[in-house]
């Protein structure tokens, strides 16, 4: 029976007669020796190449195999043939061997094939014949082409070499631990979607890591490794090997790994072999993920105060952010945002919010707002180095300036628009920010109301009166929005509706039991007092919260159309106080409790010598920058320290209501002589550099600041027309066309203001005296 790796051993017999070899025997011995030599040469060709051509392989030395016997023949188990690169193991035990290679075929990559390829490669060059023999045993067990024949050979090998089965088992387990069977790759992000790490791991058949195996990781998509390439090579370890990557754009990435796998090859020959066929790059696992280099910053804003009073700064709280779950701010990257504040927006504008178009730049958006009539009034800037940072920004009058912006006196609404403008960012930032990020116009959190400041000018009709007299006040209000009272509020923006009414209250102070003590309770302080026996609120009435002149008392109606009558029923002080509680468009305002213009002194008997004042300007008409003045004649008794206060208002056009404009002369005090009952005093000279009508006012004050006598603005003789050269003199508003004095007759001073009231008081006193005299005469009779 022919078998693989068989060694044929023949025995020769020497014939002897009486201890001597015969010639015939010698010849026979020679012939037998020649035959044996020929047979040995034939047998030695088993498992070796035939001589059809030059040998491809060579026979290994004896350290590469062990022997065993089959049918008396010596057989080899282990390395059967060699070349310069590999060891060859027999897989046909019943076929005569040759050392010629007729073909090579890669054996399918199975766990058996990978383990055997690894063992053949790993133990090449070993000095342990048992290791080679054990590998031969494993090769035959799994790939012998005639397993039935090999079974009998295997029994002989096991019997002949104790321990070879155990060694084969140990080698098989070792190969299972170190033969590469696969490669795994995982990925995790380090900084957003912009940077991450892929980890490479080569494993055996049981999934355990293997060290020392070459591998290659490749990225397919917009990302690169730290070497600037889309692939990186390495050698596996017992732990995952990390490779950092960085996005170069945005999109899906596939990271794949390939590794070196041991190949087992079948050698086609007269008797087939197997050998280690080298390392073959084999695809392992792959992972897909998303990468993105750029990001979209965002801005969230909230005004610090929803309601801002006139003349106050505006402050916005600006918070940085990113838009989208795949958008990540690069660590430490500085971005500066620009803000624009728009004021004086009407209530109707609250319904005209403007969104930013897709891809629209900040400049284009601002231009679109400007075409709709909206121009910024204040500016701001805020810098951030990451998301979720908040900066408080106070508006300035100029972009990049330092002068604080103050809200206007007029009422309105204001809103901020903020943007990251790409072209204004650093070169580094522009690598990551691809477009402007702009907030809409009139977003609710970034919109506020700036409240108007109210101006109130008022004066009681009578500054002195007797008990039982009718009291009244004239109040002029300005500063309300023209449409005040029409705004119904906005729940969406959180603004309350306009408050419809202001209130006028009348307060009494004094000593009801002793008129001589009334002076002790002269009104003091700007706020109204607490009610007690010396302070009492007489009444309170509603009036429209709007601009205009309102008459309080003397039968004039209130806001509800009801007539209001107020009488000084007790001696003491009566004070009119106008008050507006404020709303979201107008600031609170009130007249002062201690305002001398707003109080009337009521006495039990009218004073017979109360002063009256008549006034007259020295010239009815002047040219530009010509000087002129006012003169007041005061008749009556005044105390030491009394004075006349002169005021002249800047020139205004015909038909414009005076009193709300600025002054040429503001409250000049000219002292009166308390020892003279009929005297004249004059103001300083003033000049007007613009044409129009200049209105004068003169008021007599007591030493303590009580108004003793005055007149209304525009009284006869108290208006001067300032004309440009060549202008004709029209009639002064409210005066006759001509009231000029003759050269020899002084100008008549106008009877104005409370002088009329004072004279009426004198008449009342005279009548009372007459009645008392009549009563006395009757008693005598």
XYZ file of C-alpha atoms in Angstrom:
781
model
C 0.000 0.000 0.000
C 1.374 3.362 -1.046
C 1.266 6.025 1.543
C 2.477 9.575 2.029
C 5.951 10.088 3.469
C 6.752 6.387 3.375
C 10.401 5.261 3.877
C 11.106 1.705 2.421
C 13.833 -0.261 4.285
C 15.100 -3.574 2.687
C 17.198 -6.299 4.367
C 20.145 -8.027 2.492
C 21.349 -11.639 3.254
C 24.955 -12.744 2.945
C 25.438 -16.535 2.132
C 28.338 -18.243 3.857
C 29.728 -21.940 3.750
C 31.920 -22.961 6.546
C 32.446 -19.351 7.448
C 33.487 -18.413 3.897
C 31.559 -16.510 1.361
C 31.184 -18.228 -2.010
C 31.660 -16.471 -5.328
C 28.112 -17.192 -6.236
C 26.986 -15.626 -3.043
C 29.105 -12.574 -3.705
C 27.617 -12.129 -7.128
C 24.140 -12.588 -5.733
C 24.904 -10.031 -3.028
C 26.016 -7.512 -5.603
C 22.919 -7.982 -7.694
C 20.651 -7.675 -4.680
C 22.461 -4.539 -3.591
C 21.921 -2.977 -6.997
C 18.233 -3.888 -6.957
C 17.816 -2.501 -3.473
C 19.508 0.710 -4.513
C 17.166 1.091 -7.474
C 14.114 0.345 -5.347
C 15.276 2.755 -2.659
C 15.709 5.469 -5.228
C 12.156 4.872 -6.436
C 10.697 4.773 -2.957
C 12.463 7.938 -1.933
C 10.553 9.803 -4.614
C 7.296 9.288 -2.719
C 5.887 12.782 -1.591
C 8.643 14.445 -3.681
C 8.344 16.097 -7.092
C 8.683 13.981 -10.132
C 11.475 14.588 -12.523
C 9.252 15.968 -15.253
C 11.110 19.268 -14.814
C 13.437 20.917 -12.369
C 12.248 20.597 -8.734
C 10.185 23.515 -7.263
C 10.599 22.353 -3.684
C 13.202 20.699 -1.569
C 13.143 18.097 1.107
C 13.397 19.528 4.654
C 15.946 18.356 7.162
C 14.982 15.932 9.908
C 14.299 18.682 12.467
C 11.112 19.549 10.615
C 9.258 16.233 11.063
C 8.835 13.024 13.025
C 8.434 9.500 11.680
C 6.006 6.673 12.239
C 5.414 3.272 10.596
C 2.637 1.997 8.426
C 2.904 -1.630 7.261
C 6.551 -1.716 8.210
C 7.280 1.433 6.246
C 8.660 4.578 7.924
C 6.458 7.636 7.286
C 7.040 11.363 7.964
C 4.591 13.645 9.815
C 5.339 17.404 9.803
C 6.952 19.574 7.117
C 7.197 17.496 3.942
C 8.649 20.093 1.617
C 10.117 23.599 1.717
C 11.003 26.540 -0.433
C 12.681 29.771 0.553
C 9.465 31.263 1.919
C 7.255 28.570 3.376
C 6.831 25.149 4.819
C 4.602 22.628 3.023
C 2.405 20.086 4.736
C 0.990 16.966 3.048
C -2.800 16.536 2.646
C -2.814 13.275 0.592
C -1.619 10.416 2.683
C -2.211 7.723 0.082
C -0.599 9.434 -2.932
C 3.025 9.352 -4.017
C 4.622 12.757 -3.525
C 6.552 14.922 -5.919
C 8.385 18.231 -5.427
C 6.795 19.917 -8.351
C 4.072 22.635 -8.097
C 1.409 22.293 -10.733
C -0.943 24.939 -9.369
C -1.929 27.041 -6.393
C -5.444 27.604 -5.017
C -6.475 29.840 -2.108
C -8.477 27.924 0.407
C -11.681 29.537 1.611
C -11.151 31.715 4.680
C -12.627 29.698 7.511
C -11.605 29.497 11.124
C -9.732 26.230 10.335
C -7.921 27.804 7.399
C -6.965 30.939 9.330
C -5.679 29.002 12.309
C -3.581 26.630 10.208
C -2.185 29.488 8.106
C -1.223 31.312 11.292
C 0.424 28.168 12.765
C 2.389 27.422 9.598
C 3.616 31.032 9.465
C 4.227 31.455 13.168
C 6.237 28.233 13.684
C 8.304 28.472 10.524
C 11.907 28.344 11.709
C 11.072 26.545 14.940
C 13.594 23.960 16.226
C 10.873 21.769 17.745
C 10.032 18.715 15.576
C 7.044 17.933 17.790
C 5.510 21.332 16.907
C 5.865 20.621 13.193
C 4.471 17.120 13.643
C 1.522 18.452 15.662
C 0.784 21.021 12.940
C 0.961 18.175 10.361
C -1.518 16.229 12.472
C -3.893 19.251 12.515
C -3.531 19.738 8.741
C -4.393 16.111 7.985
C -7.294 16.192 10.441
C -8.935 19.107 8.594
C -7.783 18.972 4.991
C -6.557 15.436 4.119
C -8.212 14.460 0.881
C -8.671 10.831 2.006
C -9.871 10.918 5.578
C -10.454 7.148 5.735
C -6.810 6.398 4.923
C -5.604 9.161 7.188
C -7.494 7.636 10.122
C -5.196 4.591 10.213
C -2.143 6.811 9.850
C -3.349 9.025 12.641
C -3.645 6.089 15.037
C -0.056 5.140 14.306
C 1.159 8.689 14.841
C -0.633 8.924 18.189
C 0.762 5.551 19.316
C 4.252 6.394 18.194
C 4.552 9.888 19.676
C 3.126 10.303 23.109
C 1.998 13.801 23.756
C 1.552 14.829 20.129
C -2.237 14.980 20.509
C -1.939 17.259 23.530
C 0.562 19.442 21.711
C -1.758 19.643 18.703
C -4.622 20.718 20.994
C -2.472 23.389 22.607
C -1.388 24.706 19.211
C -4.960 24.827 18.012
C -6.011 26.857 21.006
C -3.023 29.151 20.543
C -3.961 29.713 16.918
C -7.502 30.459 18.001
C -6.165 33.217 20.252
C -3.854 34.857 17.711
C -5.194 34.211 14.244
C -6.933 37.383 12.986
C -10.560 36.721 12.196
C -12.001 40.211 11.878
C -11.599 43.919 12.578
C -13.893 46.335 14.338
C -14.174 50.089 14.092
C -16.067 52.491 16.340
C -16.491 56.258 16.269
C -17.339 58.944 18.778
C -17.405 62.728 18.603
C -14.975 64.895 20.507
C -16.114 68.416 19.548
C -19.582 68.523 18.131
C -19.720 67.019 14.669
C -16.490 68.775 13.804
C -13.908 66.460 15.420
C -13.971 62.890 16.529
C -12.077 59.656 17.027
C -12.310 56.330 15.220
C -10.955 53.350 17.125
C -9.514 50.288 15.387
C -9.427 46.781 16.842
C -8.392 43.450 15.243
C -10.009 40.391 16.813
C -9.801 36.616 16.733
C -12.645 34.230 16.048
C -14.015 34.663 19.542
C -13.972 38.459 19.261
C -11.004 39.058 21.550
C -8.407 41.700 20.578
C -5.182 40.634 18.845
C -1.996 42.665 18.887
C 0.517 43.022 16.102
C -1.781 42.827 13.077
C -1.390 45.500 10.370
C -4.578 47.385 9.503
C -5.746 50.435 7.583
C -8.623 52.809 8.344
C -10.181 54.813 5.492
C -12.605 57.767 5.592
C -15.014 58.245 2.746
C -16.546 61.733 3.015
C -15.668 65.314 4.069
C -13.151 64.517 6.798
C -9.416 63.931 7.193
C -7.135 62.343 9.741
C -4.442 64.308 11.567
C -1.975 63.346 8.830
C -4.091 65.314 6.368
C -5.053 62.137 4.500
C -8.261 60.179 4.236
C -6.572 56.991 5.442
C -4.221 55.952 8.201
C -2.320 52.682 8.790
C -1.450 51.054 12.056
C -0.662 47.877 13.921
C -3.262 46.465 16.247
C -2.904 46.230 19.990
C -4.655 44.549 22.842
C -6.673 47.758 23.214
C -8.361 49.872 20.555
C -6.065 52.227 18.660
C -7.506 55.760 18.410
C -7.198 57.933 15.309
C -8.451 61.553 15.413
C -10.322 63.036 12.480
C -11.538 66.528 11.637
C -14.356 67.586 9.332
C -13.485 69.441 6.142
C -17.094 70.097 5.188
C -20.538 68.770 5.917
C -21.998 65.375 5.029
C -22.050 61.658 5.791
C -18.789 59.843 6.512
C -18.081 56.129 6.184
C -15.111 54.915 8.189
C -13.970 51.402 7.227
C -11.139 49.148 8.356
C -9.151 46.500 6.559
C -6.591 44.177 8.160
C -4.010 41.558 7.294
C -5.494 38.045 7.286
C -3.424 34.859 7.089
C -4.113 32.948 3.883
C -3.957 29.153 3.540
C -3.150 27.891 0.039
C -3.557 24.450 -1.487
C -0.632 23.364 -3.671
C -1.709 21.249 -6.619
C 0.888 18.509 -7.194
C 1.141 14.778 -7.612
C 0.520 14.816 -3.919
C -1.241 18.011 -2.728
C 0.138 20.224 0.040
C -0.972 23.243 2.021
C 1.177 26.266 2.850
C 0.978 29.767 4.336
C -0.018 32.031 1.427
C 0.899 35.388 2.965
C -1.178 38.214 4.445
C -4.187 39.437 2.567
C -5.915 42.783 3.222
C -9.464 41.946 4.215
C -12.351 44.282 4.843
C -13.452 44.465 8.418
C -16.228 46.525 9.918
C -17.446 49.989 8.907
C -19.335 52.767 10.630
C -21.301 55.706 9.236
C -21.617 59.077 10.915
C -22.241 62.719 10.107
C -19.563 65.390 10.074
C -19.934 69.148 9.883
C -17.206 71.763 10.034
C -19.359 74.899 9.897
C -22.022 75.884 12.399
C -24.938 78.291 12.568
C -24.744 80.673 15.514
C -27.922 82.206 16.885
C -28.864 85.105 19.113
C -31.575 85.360 21.713
C -32.373 88.739 23.200
C -34.525 90.120 25.984
C -34.876 93.753 26.961
C -33.873 94.355 30.585
C -36.898 96.600 31.139
C -40.179 96.206 29.298
C -41.139 99.795 30.172
C -38.572 102.611 29.866
C -39.221 106.222 30.854
C -38.288 109.183 28.688
C -34.618 110.079 28.917
C -33.574 106.655 30.213
C -31.033 104.294 28.572
C -32.072 101.073 26.870
C -30.381 97.847 27.920
C -30.665 94.519 26.136
C -29.639 91.088 27.389
C -28.124 89.191 24.467
C -27.526 85.435 24.661
C -25.456 83.402 22.214
C -26.526 80.004 20.920
C -26.445 77.608 17.999
C -29.221 76.596 15.656
C -29.730 72.887 15.053
C -28.616 69.770 16.870
C -25.766 69.274 14.398
C -24.424 72.802 14.903
C -21.559 73.171 17.370
C -19.588 76.258 18.361
C -15.808 75.739 18.008
C -14.146 75.941 21.386
C -12.963 79.452 22.176
C -13.957 80.927 18.811
C -14.850 84.616 19.271
C -17.846 86.069 17.468
C -19.031 89.666 17.801
C -22.686 90.524 17.220
C -24.058 93.931 16.192
C -27.345 95.344 17.447
C -29.670 98.065 16.140
C -32.433 99.669 18.240
C -35.498 101.204 16.579
C -37.661 103.650 18.557
C -40.843 105.738 18.139
C -42.816 102.787 16.755
C -46.583 103.252 16.730
C -49.098 100.814 18.221
C -50.015 99.769 14.684
C -46.384 98.727 14.071
C -46.706 95.994 16.687
C -48.698 94.045 14.109
C -46.050 94.515 11.424
C -43.293 92.187 12.573
C -40.797 91.360 9.853
C -39.117 87.979 9.416
C -35.706 87.443 7.874
C -35.743 85.778 4.469
C -33.754 82.595 3.974
C -30.170 83.518 3.185
C -30.826 87.248 3.681
C -27.856 89.208 4.995
C -28.078 91.704 7.828
C -27.361 94.580 5.435
C -30.158 93.518 3.101
C -32.571 93.097 5.994
C -31.792 96.561 7.377
C -32.264 98.045 3.917
C -35.653 96.370 3.683
C -36.624 97.787 7.083
C -35.475 101.247 6.017
C -37.655 101.087 2.938
C -40.577 100.427 5.323
C -39.712 103.589 7.262
C -37.643 102.111 10.084
C -34.198 103.505 10.812
C -32.117 102.602 13.871
C -31.717 105.168 16.641
C -29.271 103.308 18.856
C -26.575 100.696 18.452
C -24.895 97.946 20.440
C -22.257 95.215 20.225
C -21.628 91.996 22.154
C -18.840 89.408 21.904
C -19.077 85.695 22.697
C -16.676 82.744 22.797
C -19.276 80.011 23.030
C -22.980 79.273 23.295
C -25.217 80.118 26.259
C -23.276 83.236 27.176
C -25.250 86.379 28.102
C -24.040 89.963 27.734
C -25.893 93.090 28.892
C -25.600 95.795 26.259
C -26.512 99.468 26.678
C -27.449 101.280 23.497
C -25.229 104.094 22.215
C -25.972 106.988 19.892
C -23.452 105.804 17.308
C -22.223 102.424 16.147
C -19.057 101.723 18.097
C -19.567 104.902 20.133
C -19.627 105.456 23.886
C -22.301 108.136 24.318
C -25.357 106.497 25.927
C -28.583 106.656 23.993
C -31.547 108.106 25.891
C -35.141 107.352 24.993
C -37.130 110.220 23.456
C -39.633 112.388 25.322
C -42.395 111.275 22.974
C -44.191 107.982 23.534
C -43.618 104.946 21.349
C -42.367 101.385 21.188
C -38.822 100.198 20.567
C -37.258 96.955 19.410
C -33.817 95.442 18.814
C -32.442 93.589 15.797
C -29.197 91.631 16.313
C -26.915 89.877 13.852
C -23.653 88.015 13.456
C -22.398 89.588 10.237
C -20.044 87.157 8.497
C -18.030 89.823 6.717
C -17.309 91.512 10.050
C -15.958 88.339 11.653
C -12.318 87.257 11.817
C -10.801 85.152 9.053
C -10.788 82.160 11.397
C -14.451 82.640 12.265
C -15.434 82.902 8.596
C -14.160 79.338 8.102
C -16.951 78.167 10.377
C -19.717 80.748 9.866
C -20.968 80.593 6.295
C -23.806 83.144 6.436
C -25.201 85.991 8.534
C -27.383 85.100 11.519
C -30.077 87.787 11.948
C -32.961 88.139 14.430
C -36.401 89.259 13.200
C -37.826 92.741 13.589
C -40.301 93.172 16.471
C -39.713 89.941 18.319
C -41.712 89.977 21.532
C -38.857 89.516 24.079
C -36.755 92.283 22.527
C -39.524 94.909 22.249
C -40.224 97.550 24.898
C -42.276 100.715 25.380
C -40.683 104.106 25.997
C -43.043 106.365 27.933
C -43.732 110.026 27.256
C -43.049 112.739 29.815
C -46.025 114.964 30.612
C -45.841 118.748 31.019
C -48.486 120.377 33.218
C -48.978 124.132 33.576
C -51.821 125.426 35.666
C -53.016 128.332 37.783
C -55.953 128.914 40.048
C -58.292 131.678 38.941
C -58.284 133.310 42.384
C -55.175 133.326 44.545
C -57.034 135.108 47.329
C -60.720 134.719 48.108
C -63.197 135.080 50.899
C -65.130 132.318 52.568
C -67.927 131.067 50.298
C -66.224 132.114 47.068
C -66.308 129.902 43.959
C -62.874 128.402 43.341
C -61.571 127.225 39.969
C -58.368 126.208 38.181
C -57.132 126.223 34.588
C -54.830 123.325 33.670
C -52.885 122.979 30.413
C -51.454 119.520 29.663
C -49.026 118.527 26.897
C -46.863 115.488 26.163
C -49.537 112.822 25.757
C -49.464 110.918 22.465
C -52.007 112.396 20.078
C -53.835 109.061 20.017
C -53.715 108.526 23.779
C -56.763 106.683 24.956
C -57.115 104.642 21.754
C -54.469 101.957 22.443
C -56.246 98.853 23.708
C -53.054 97.139 24.796
C -51.377 94.022 23.429
C -51.566 90.727 25.278
C -49.092 89.253 22.818
C -46.394 91.790 23.699
C -47.513 92.237 27.305
C -48.486 95.924 27.102
C -51.438 97.303 29.080
C -54.070 99.592 27.498
C -54.021 103.374 27.842
C -55.375 104.845 31.049
C -58.293 107.062 30.004
C -58.424 109.588 32.831
C -56.320 111.852 34.944
C -57.562 113.063 38.322
C -57.816 116.532 39.847
C -58.173 116.663 43.592
C -58.723 119.726 45.804
C -57.173 119.804 49.261
C -57.907 122.088 52.223
C -55.414 122.850 55.005
C -55.679 125.164 58.001
C -57.080 125.463 61.497
C -60.869 125.353 61.307
C -61.180 126.819 64.796
C -58.701 129.673 64.529
C -58.044 131.518 61.290
C -54.994 133.055 62.895
C -53.325 129.628 62.824
C -53.939 128.987 59.095
C -50.458 130.208 58.277
C -48.995 127.298 60.191
C -50.574 124.903 57.665
C -49.358 126.605 54.514
C -49.019 123.798 51.881
C -45.499 122.322 51.884
C -43.881 119.407 50.147
C -44.556 118.108 46.654
C -46.794 115.233 47.711
C -50.305 115.448 49.089
C -50.592 115.100 52.881
C -52.280 112.442 54.939
C -55.791 113.476 55.925
C -56.192 114.739 59.489
C -58.005 117.591 61.286
C -55.804 120.133 59.531
C -55.714 118.485 56.085
C -58.735 117.304 54.163
C -59.441 116.247 50.613
C -62.395 118.291 49.398
C -63.054 116.178 46.305
C -61.584 114.406 43.283
C -62.770 114.484 39.635
C -61.795 112.693 36.416
C -60.567 114.568 33.353
C -59.385 113.225 29.992
C -55.812 111.925 29.992
C -55.022 113.911 26.891
C -53.410 117.118 25.722
C -55.366 120.342 26.096
C -56.539 123.038 28.490
C -59.055 122.009 31.106
C -61.176 124.218 33.346
C -61.783 122.747 36.796
C -64.649 124.227 38.806
C -66.954 127.185 38.106
C -69.475 124.756 36.625
C -67.145 123.399 33.884
C -67.843 119.698 33.162
C -65.511 116.864 34.088
C -64.647 113.871 31.868
C -68.110 112.421 32.390
C -69.917 115.646 31.474
C -70.927 116.541 35.015
C -70.477 120.168 36.104
C -67.973 120.751 38.871
C -68.432 123.506 41.464
C -65.946 124.111 44.274
C -66.477 126.633 47.087
C -64.100 127.799 49.755
C -66.389 126.973 52.672
C -63.736 127.422 55.372
C -60.873 129.818 55.832
C -57.514 128.311 55.066
C -55.635 127.077 52.000
C -57.209 125.362 48.968
C -54.831 123.484 46.623
C -55.608 121.980 43.193
C -53.531 118.862 42.385
C -53.573 117.313 38.902
C -52.384 113.707 38.816
C -51.985 110.970 36.197
C -51.159 107.475 37.470
C -49.275 106.547 34.310
C -49.638 103.654 31.877
C -47.395 101.711 29.525
C -47.101 104.642 27.112
C -47.034 107.666 29.450
C -45.057 108.309 32.633
C -46.851 109.122 35.889
C -47.095 112.850 36.529
C -48.572 115.195 39.102
C -48.528 118.841 39.996
C -46.811 119.702 43.250
C -48.896 120.166 46.386
C -46.804 123.178 47.355
C -47.039 124.849 43.913
C -47.894 128.513 44.604
C -49.783 128.737 41.303
C -52.136 126.032 42.407
C -53.402 127.375 45.743
C -55.961 129.915 46.908
C -55.896 131.568 50.325
C -59.445 131.843 51.631
C -60.068 134.335 54.421
C -63.139 135.207 56.415
C -63.166 138.834 55.200
C -61.599 139.979 51.966
C -58.567 142.214 52.372
C -59.428 145.771 51.321
C -55.953 146.610 49.997
C -54.998 143.487 48.085
C -52.515 144.361 45.347
C -53.464 144.515 41.682
C -51.059 144.520 38.773
C -51.353 146.171 35.363
C -48.657 145.586 32.759
C -47.513 147.012 29.459
C -44.608 146.336 27.085
C -42.604 149.365 26.066
C -42.958 148.572 22.343
C -45.632 146.630 20.475
C -43.394 145.868 17.514
C -39.632 145.540 17.156
C -37.183 144.391 14.551
C -34.963 141.382 14.862
C -32.509 141.739 17.780
C -33.930 145.111 18.866
C -34.278 145.447 22.675
C -37.618 145.667 24.456
C -38.959 145.194 28.002
C -42.065 144.899 30.146
C -43.322 147.251 32.894
C -45.666 146.368 35.757
C -47.712 148.830 37.851
C -48.607 147.457 41.283
C -51.348 149.161 43.298
C -52.059 147.973 46.815
C -50.326 146.881 49.944
C -47.403 144.467 49.798
C -45.176 143.145 52.535
C -41.472 143.649 52.720
C -39.737 141.205 50.384
C -42.556 141.017 47.842
C -41.499 141.055 44.223
C -42.650 140.979 40.616
C -41.536 138.022 38.493
C -41.132 138.741 34.754
C -41.015 136.005 32.105
C -40.850 136.371 28.315
C -41.435 133.403 26.006
C -39.518 132.886 22.762
C -41.148 134.157 19.601
C -43.754 131.830 18.096
C -45.860 131.988 14.985
C -49.368 133.385 14.928
C -51.940 130.815 16.057
C -49.491 128.744 18.150
C -50.560 128.442 21.781
C -47.986 130.095 24.059
C -46.564 128.771 27.286
C -45.113 125.423 26.205
C -42.152 126.982 24.406
C -38.786 128.060 25.785
C -38.184 131.448 27.390
C -36.131 134.503 26.511
C -36.389 135.670 30.127
C -37.104 133.087 32.768
C -38.446 134.264 36.135
C -36.577 137.532 36.670
C -37.357 138.892 40.176
C -37.730 142.663 40.671
C -38.309 143.711 44.297
C -41.196 145.966 45.292
C -41.122 148.781 47.827
C -43.402 147.697 50.670
C -43.807 151.315 51.740
C -45.364 152.386 48.438
C -48.941 151.504 47.479
C -48.658 152.560 43.812
C -45.423 151.753 42.044
C -43.923 150.689 38.707
C -41.103 148.231 38.077
C -39.559 147.119 34.785
C -37.879 143.984 33.512
C -34.486 143.710 31.904
C -34.284 144.247 28.165
C -34.526 141.200 25.916
C -33.900 140.623 22.204
C -35.292 138.050 19.795
C -33.265 136.648 16.952
C -36.263 135.138 15.204
C -39.537 136.688 14.053
C -42.922 136.024 15.628
C -44.841 136.979 18.764
C -43.175 137.251 22.188
C -45.570 136.797 25.120
C -44.856 138.427 28.507
C -46.112 137.538 31.926
C -45.729 139.453 35.200
C -46.710 138.014 38.575
C -46.706 139.599 42.046
C -45.404 137.253 44.774
C -45.399 137.599 48.549
C -42.108 137.126 50.432
C -43.121 133.513 51.054
C -43.865 132.837 47.383
C -47.629 133.207 47.393
C -49.121 134.564 44.190
C -50.769 137.914 44.958
C -51.671 139.086 41.449
C -51.029 137.970 37.867
C -52.569 137.836 34.401
C -53.083 135.304 31.609
C -50.604 134.848 28.783
C -51.636 136.959 25.794
C -53.248 139.694 27.864
C -53.680 143.060 26.145
C -50.421 145.033 26.061
C -48.305 141.976 26.892
C -47.434 140.774 23.362
C -44.578 142.092 21.202
C -44.299 141.300 17.519
C -40.763 140.763 16.256
C -40.577 141.528 12.541
C -37.988 141.084 9.886
C -36.983 144.198 7.951
C -39.686 145.243 5.454
C -42.466 143.348 7.220
C -45.799 145.052 7.797
C -47.339 145.077 11.224
C -50.355 142.806 11.496
C -52.619 142.933 14.487
C -51.387 141.242 17.609
C -53.376 138.097 18.426
C -56.152 138.954 20.867
C -55.604 142.755 20.659
C -57.167 145.652 18.692
C -55.438 146.588 15.478
C -54.204 149.852 16.985
C -53.787 150.905 20.595
C -50.882 153.304 20.396
C -50.400 156.163 22.848
C -50.149 159.774 21.699
C -46.719 161.320 22.114
C -47.867 163.425 25.115
C -49.965 160.711 26.767
C -48.360 157.683 28.524
C -49.434 154.224 27.451
C -52.325 152.803 29.425
C -51.344 149.704 31.380
C -53.678 146.748 30.855
C -55.983 145.677 33.684
C -55.008 142.013 33.786
C -55.072 138.807 35.773
C -56.283 138.728 39.345
C -56.409 142.496 39.660
C -60.055 142.304 38.581
C -60.733 139.777 41.287
C -58.999 141.954 43.849
C -61.157 144.970 42.929
C -64.244 142.848 43.204
C -63.082 141.856 46.662
C -62.758 145.530 47.622
C -66.349 146.155 46.467
C -67.611 143.277 48.566
C -65.812 144.625 51.608
C -67.291 148.109 51.111
C -70.777 146.665 50.883
C -70.273 144.731 54.116
C -69.137 147.922 55.895
C -72.230 149.794 54.660
C -74.540 147.062 55.952
C -72.896 147.138 59.359
C -73.371 150.930 59.576
C -77.084 150.664 58.706
C -77.541 148.000 61.374
C -75.849 150.237 63.966
C -78.097 153.227 63.137
C -81.174 151.030 63.519
C -80.056 149.891 66.946
C -79.576 153.516 68.029
C -83.066 154.455 66.880
